[in-house]
PDB file of C-alpha atoms in Angstrom:
ATOM      1  CA  GLN N 891      18.324   9.156   3.929  1.00 95.00           C
ATOM      2  CA  VAL N 892      15.622  10.971   2.000  1.00 97.00           C
ATOM      3  CA  GLN N 893      16.176  11.543  -1.688  1.00 98.00           C
ATOM      4  CA  LEU N 894      13.896  13.222  -4.193  1.00 98.00           C
ATOM      5  CA  VAL N 895      15.059  12.892  -7.777  1.00 98.00           C
ATOM      6  CA  GLU N 896      13.346  14.817 -10.561  1.00 98.00           C
ATOM      7  CA  SER N 897      13.393  13.868 -14.215  1.00 98.00           C
ATOM      8  CA  GLY N 898      11.485  14.596 -17.395  1.00 98.00           C
ATOM      9  CA  GLY N 899      12.548  18.135 -18.078  1.00 98.00           C
ATOM     10  CA  GLY N 900      13.668  19.245 -21.494  1.00 98.00           C
ATOM     11  CA  SER N 901      12.979  21.599 -24.356  1.00 98.00           C
ATOM     12  CA  VAL N 902       9.583  21.848 -25.983  1.00 98.00           C
ATOM     13  CA  GLN N 903       7.749  24.164 -28.346  1.00 98.00           C
ATOM     14  CA  ALA N 904       5.019  26.415 -27.036  1.00 98.00           C
ATOM     15  CA  GLY N 905       1.748  24.523 -26.908  1.00 98.00           C
ATOM     16  CA  GLY N 906       3.523  21.259 -26.218  1.00 98.00           C
ATOM     17  CA  SER N 907       3.513  18.972 -23.213  1.00 98.00           C
ATOM     18  CA  LEU N 908       5.948  17.451 -20.763  1.00 98.00           C
ATOM     19  CA  ARG N 909       5.605  15.130 -17.806  1.00 98.00           C
ATOM     20  CA  LEU N 910       7.926  15.580 -14.866  1.00 98.00           C
ATOM     21  CA  SER N 911       8.613  12.811 -12.384  1.00 98.00           C
ATOM     22  CA  CYS N 912       9.923  12.931  -8.835  1.00 98.00           C
ATOM     23  CA  ALA N 913      11.070   9.592  -7.482  1.00 98.00           C
ATOM     24  CA  ALA N 914      11.265   9.421  -3.707  1.00 98.00           C
ATOM     25  CA  SER N 915      13.472   7.127  -1.685  1.00 98.00           C
ATOM     26  CA  GLY N 916      13.751   6.870   2.081  1.00 97.00           C
ATOM     27  CA  TYR N 917      10.455   8.745   2.142  1.00 96.00           C
ATOM     28  CA  SER N 918       6.821   7.821   1.625  1.00 97.00           C
ATOM     29  CA  ALA N 919       5.338  10.186  -0.916  1.00 97.00           C
ATOM     30  CA  SER N 920       1.799   9.103  -0.073  1.00 96.00           C
ATOM     31  CA  SER N 921       2.212   9.989   3.608  1.00 96.00           C
ATOM     32  CA  HIS N 922       3.260  13.572   3.123  1.00 97.00           C
ATOM     33  CA  CYS N 923       2.468  16.780   1.314  1.00 97.00           C
ATOM     34  CA  MET N 924       4.527  17.008  -1.848  1.00 98.00           C
ATOM     35  CA  ALA N 925       4.730  19.878  -4.249  1.00 98.00           C
ATOM     36  CA  TRP N 926       6.303  21.211  -7.400  1.00 98.00           C
ATOM     37  CA  PHE N 927       8.038  24.562  -7.360  1.00 98.00           C
ATOM     38  CA  ARG N 928       9.668  26.408 -10.210  1.00 98.00           C
ATOM     39  CA  GLN N 929      12.233  29.147 -10.402  1.00 97.00           C
ATOM     40  CA  VAL N 930      13.182  31.518 -13.161  1.00 92.00           C
ATOM     41  CA  PRO N 931      16.546  33.296 -12.951  1.00 85.00           C
ATOM     42  CA  GLY N 932      16.147  36.586 -11.157  1.00 90.00           C
ATOM     43  CA  LYS N 933      12.812  35.630  -9.635  1.00 93.00           C
ATOM     44  CA  GLU N 934      11.742  33.945  -6.441  1.00 94.00           C
ATOM     45  CA  ARG N 935      10.893  30.291  -6.457  1.00 95.00           C
ATOM     46  CA  GLU N 936       7.129  29.781  -6.675  1.00 96.00           C
ATOM     47  CA  GLY N 937       4.946  26.854  -5.769  1.00 97.00           C
ATOM     48  CA  ILE N 938       2.746  25.685  -8.610  1.00 98.00           C
ATOM     49  CA  ALA N 939       1.143  22.392  -7.599  1.00 98.00           C
ATOM     50  CA  ALA N 940       0.819  20.315  -4.435  1.00 98.00           C
ATOM     51  CA  PHE N 941      -0.523  16.888  -3.535  1.00 98.00           C
ATOM     52  CA  GLU N 942      -1.513  16.158   0.027  1.00 97.00           C
ATOM     53  CA  SER N 943      -1.557  12.780   1.789  1.00 96.00           C
ATOM     54  CA  THR N 944      -5.365  13.094   1.888  1.00 95.00           C
ATOM     55  CA  GLY N 945      -5.476  13.241  -1.912  1.00 95.00           C
ATOM     56  CA  SER N 946      -6.238  16.948  -2.019  1.00 96.00           C
ATOM     57  CA  THR N 947      -4.519  18.890  -4.767  1.00 97.00           C
ATOM     58  CA  TYR N 948      -3.644  22.552  -5.013  1.00 97.00           C
ATOM     59  CA  TYR N 949      -2.658  24.648  -8.008  1.00 98.00           C
ATOM     60  CA  ALA N 950      -1.335  28.123  -8.566  1.00 97.00           C
ATOM     61  CA  ASP N 951      -3.624  30.228 -10.731  1.00 97.00           C
ATOM     62  CA  SER N 952      -0.911  30.446 -13.381  1.00 96.00           C
ATOM     63  CA  VAL N 953      -1.083  26.709 -14.110  1.00 98.00           C
ATOM     64  CA  LYS N 954      -4.656  25.808 -13.185  1.00 98.00           C
ATOM     65  CA  GLY N 955      -6.358  23.968 -16.023  1.00 98.00           C
ATOM     66  CA  ARG N 956      -3.065  23.252 -17.816  1.00 98.00           C
ATOM     67  CA  PHE N 957      -1.015  21.275 -15.290  1.00 98.00           C
ATOM     68  CA  ALA N 958      -2.021  18.200 -13.316  1.00 98.00           C
ATOM     69  CA  ILE N 959      -0.251  16.771 -10.284  1.00 98.00           C
ATOM     70  CA  SER N 960      -0.573  13.101  -9.455  1.00 98.00           C
ATOM     71  CA  GLN N 961       1.089  10.357  -7.502  1.00 98.00           C
ATOM     72  CA  ASP N 962       1.797   6.693  -8.070  1.00 97.00           C
ATOM     73  CA  ASN N 963       2.001   5.125  -4.649  1.00 96.00           C
ATOM     74  CA  ALA N 964       3.313   1.815  -5.966  1.00 97.00           C
ATOM     75  CA  LYS N 965       6.230   3.634  -7.576  1.00 98.00           C
ATOM     76  CA  ASN N 966       6.542   6.172  -4.755  1.00 98.00           C
ATOM     77  CA  THR N 967       6.675   8.843  -7.428  1.00 98.00           C
ATOM     78  CA  LEU N 968       5.114  12.267  -7.856  1.00 98.00           C
ATOM     79  CA  TYR N 969       4.250  13.533 -11.329  1.00 98.00           C
ATOM     80  CA  LEU N 970       3.481  16.832 -12.963  1.00 98.00           C
ATOM     81  CA  GLU N 971       1.722  16.657 -16.308  1.00 98.00           C
ATOM     82  CA  MET N 972       2.210  19.963 -18.097  1.00 98.00           C
ATOM     83  CA  ASN N 973       0.087  20.820 -21.114  1.00 98.00           C
ATOM     84  CA  SER N 974      -0.321  23.903 -23.281  1.00 98.00           C
ATOM     85  CA  LEU N 975       3.130  25.020 -22.240  1.00 98.00           C
ATOM     86  CA  GLN N 976       4.044  28.654 -22.671  1.00 97.00           C
ATOM     87  CA  SER N 977       7.387  30.427 -22.670  1.00 96.00           C
ATOM     88  CA  VAL N 978       6.605  31.794 -19.201  1.00 95.00           C
ATOM     89  CA  ASP N 979       6.604  28.206 -17.938  1.00 97.00           C
ATOM     90  CA  SER N 980      10.336  27.931 -18.604  1.00 97.00           C
ATOM     91  CA  GLY N 981      12.456  27.473 -15.517  1.00 98.00           C
ATOM     92  CA  MET N 982      13.964  25.021 -13.102  1.00 98.00           C
ATOM     93  CA  TYR N 983      11.364  22.743 -11.581  1.00 98.00           C
ATOM     94  CA  TYR N 984      11.855  21.346  -8.106  1.00 98.00           C
ATOM     95  CA  CYS N 985      10.079  18.622  -6.231  1.00 98.00           C
ATOM     96  CA  ALA N 986       9.662  19.095  -2.472  1.00 98.00           C
ATOM     97  CA  GLY N 987       8.213  17.180   0.441  1.00 98.00           C
ATOM     98  CA  THR N 988       7.127  18.034   3.940  1.00 97.00           C
ATOM     99  CA  SER N 989       7.980  16.232   7.155  1.00 95.00           C
ATOM    100  CA  GLY N 990       4.284  15.954   8.039  1.00 94.00           C
ATOM    101  CA  PRO N 991       1.221  14.680   6.179  1.00 95.00           C
ATOM    102  CA  TYR N 992      -0.534  17.947   5.444  1.00 95.00           C
ATOM    103  CA  CYS N 993      -0.144  20.900   3.130  1.00 95.00           C
ATOM    104  CA  TYR N 994      -1.129  23.257   5.938  1.00 89.00           C
ATOM    105  CA  THR N 995       0.158  24.232   9.350  1.00 90.00           C
ATOM    106  CA  PRO N 996      -1.700  25.355  12.491  1.00 89.00           C
ATOM    107  CA  GLU N 997      -1.263  28.877  11.128  1.00 89.00           C
ATOM    108  CA  GLY N 998      -3.060  28.092   7.894  1.00 89.00           C
ATOM    109  CA  ARG N 999      -2.501  26.938   4.330  1.00 90.00           C
ATOM    110  CA  ALA N1000       1.117  26.302   3.454  1.00 92.00           C
ATOM    111  CA  GLU N1001       1.001  24.266   0.269  1.00 92.00           C
ATOM    112  CA  PHE N1002       3.370  26.682  -1.462  1.00 94.00           C
ATOM    113  CA  ALA N1003       5.313  27.935   1.546  1.00 94.00           C
ATOM    114  CA  GLU N1004       8.936  26.932   1.044  1.00 95.00           C
ATOM    115  CA  MET N1005       9.621  26.846   4.763  1.00 93.00           C
ATOM    116  CA  HIS N1006       6.983  24.132   5.139  1.00 95.00           C
ATOM    117  CA  PHE N1007       8.991  21.763   2.932  1.00 97.00           C
ATOM    118  CA  ARG N1008      11.899  19.958   4.464  1.00 97.00           C
ATOM    119  CA  TYR N1009      13.118  17.877   1.535  1.00 98.00           C
ATOM    120  CA  TRP N1010      14.063  19.098  -1.935  1.00 98.00           C
ATOM    121  CA  GLY N1011      15.232  17.571  -5.161  1.00 98.00           C
ATOM    122  CA  GLN N1012      18.012  18.949  -7.327  1.00 98.00           C
ATOM    123  CA  GLY N1013      15.663  20.252 -10.006  1.00 98.00           C
ATOM    124  CA  THR N1014      15.008  19.602 -13.669  1.00 98.00           C
ATOM    125  CA  GLN N1015      15.129  22.280 -16.360  1.00 98.00           C
ATOM    126  CA  VAL N1016      12.150  23.045 -18.576  1.00 98.00           C
ATOM    127  CA  THR N1017      12.600  25.293 -21.587  1.00 98.00           C
ATOM    128  CA  VAL N1018       9.632  26.335 -23.706  1.00 98.00           C
ATOM    129  CA  SER N1019      10.382  28.067 -26.963  1.00 97.00           C
ATOM    130  CA  SER N1020       7.856  30.167 -28.833  1.00 90.00           C
TER     131      SER N1020
END
């Protein structure tokens, strides 16, 4: 049974940092494409960072240069280091994993396409106050 469990969310002042973790069980993080999505109430869930089995990383423009995605294969855990946090970064953050090794499909790039991700965590809340 695949489980993805996020942790590390919380409340932080604008300009601060947080590190989110996603511990995988029954699933090899290093063999798949894994990503972080976030959702704000009233808005669609958006992909913000992805880590492919090849080591390639992908970032949404909104977080590029501020967030860093990484993986610890020994711990089978995905991380999201978030720096220079802004109030617009507030939301529920979800970890997701694909059933295949790549962040793309035969149709093209899919690193932030929700339908490409089969497994999801329960989410962790991030609140940034200004």
